[in-house]
């Protein structure tokens, strides 16, 4: 696994703390309501960040966190590839929001995008 942990910034368990670099990437004026683990990855810690926007509505974001130089390259690559796909087919891929490095934990990197529910059913190709 390419993730060394992020004490105090784990997803779930009532935690609403996110690294300042992630907070800056979230919509201006938003407040983190909750975080939760989401999905399974052998390479990263993955989660969902739920925020309240300035207008009172809620929004959700998917976050992936990795450690090391390889992790840094992985989040940058995922951001750039998702950005390219979303630019051509916005309904096919979530909108990428940001990628970067944690300010509080050295050598820890993140990818942030809009959260989309994944369905178990096959999509209609028409």
PDB file of C-alpha atoms in Angstrom, residues 8-18 32-38 47-51 61 63:
ATOM      1  CA  UNK A   8      -5.948  13.310  12.986  1.00  0.00           C
ATOM      2  CA  UNK A   9      -7.170  13.483   9.391  1.00  0.00           C
ATOM      3  CA  UNK A  10      -8.685  10.020   9.035  1.00  0.00           C
ATOM      4  CA  UNK A  11     -12.026   9.745   7.262  1.00  0.00           C
ATOM      5  CA  UNK A  12     -15.082   8.840   9.351  1.00  0.00           C
ATOM      6  CA  UNK A  13     -15.699   8.467  13.058  1.00  0.00           C
ATOM      7  CA  UNK A  14     -17.208  11.937  13.291  1.00  0.00           C
ATOM      8  CA  UNK A  15     -14.012  13.594  12.058  1.00  0.00           C
ATOM      9  CA  UNK A  16     -14.532  16.896  10.248  1.00  0.00           C
ATOM     10  CA  UNK A  17     -10.853  17.815  10.029  1.00  0.00           C
ATOM     11  CA  UNK A  18      -9.214  18.093   6.634  1.00  0.00           C
ATOM     12  CA  UNK A  32     -16.964  20.498   6.391  1.00  0.00           C
ATOM     13  CA  UNK A  33     -19.935  18.669   7.912  1.00  0.00           C
ATOM     14  CA  UNK A  34     -18.477  15.170   7.827  1.00  0.00           C
ATOM     15  CA  UNK A  35     -15.933  12.835   6.331  1.00  0.00           C
ATOM     16  CA  UNK A  36     -16.325   9.123   5.787  1.00  0.00           C
ATOM     17  CA  UNK A  37     -14.273   6.330   4.345  1.00  0.00           C
ATOM     18  CA  UNK A  38     -15.456   5.398   0.891  1.00  0.00           C
ATOM     19  CA  UNK A  47     -13.103   9.035   1.368  1.00  0.00           C
ATOM     20  CA  UNK A  48     -16.054  11.318   0.953  1.00  0.00           C
ATOM     21  CA  UNK A  49     -16.067  14.881   2.256  1.00  0.00           C
ATOM     22  CA  UNK A  50     -19.499  16.443   2.772  1.00  0.00           C
ATOM     23  CA  UNK A  51     -19.636  20.221   3.031  1.00  0.00           C
ATOM     24  CA  UNK A  61     -16.411  15.405  -2.815  1.00  0.00           C
ATOM     25  CA  UNK A  63     -10.824  12.360  -1.959  1.00  0.00           C
TER      26      UNK A  63
END
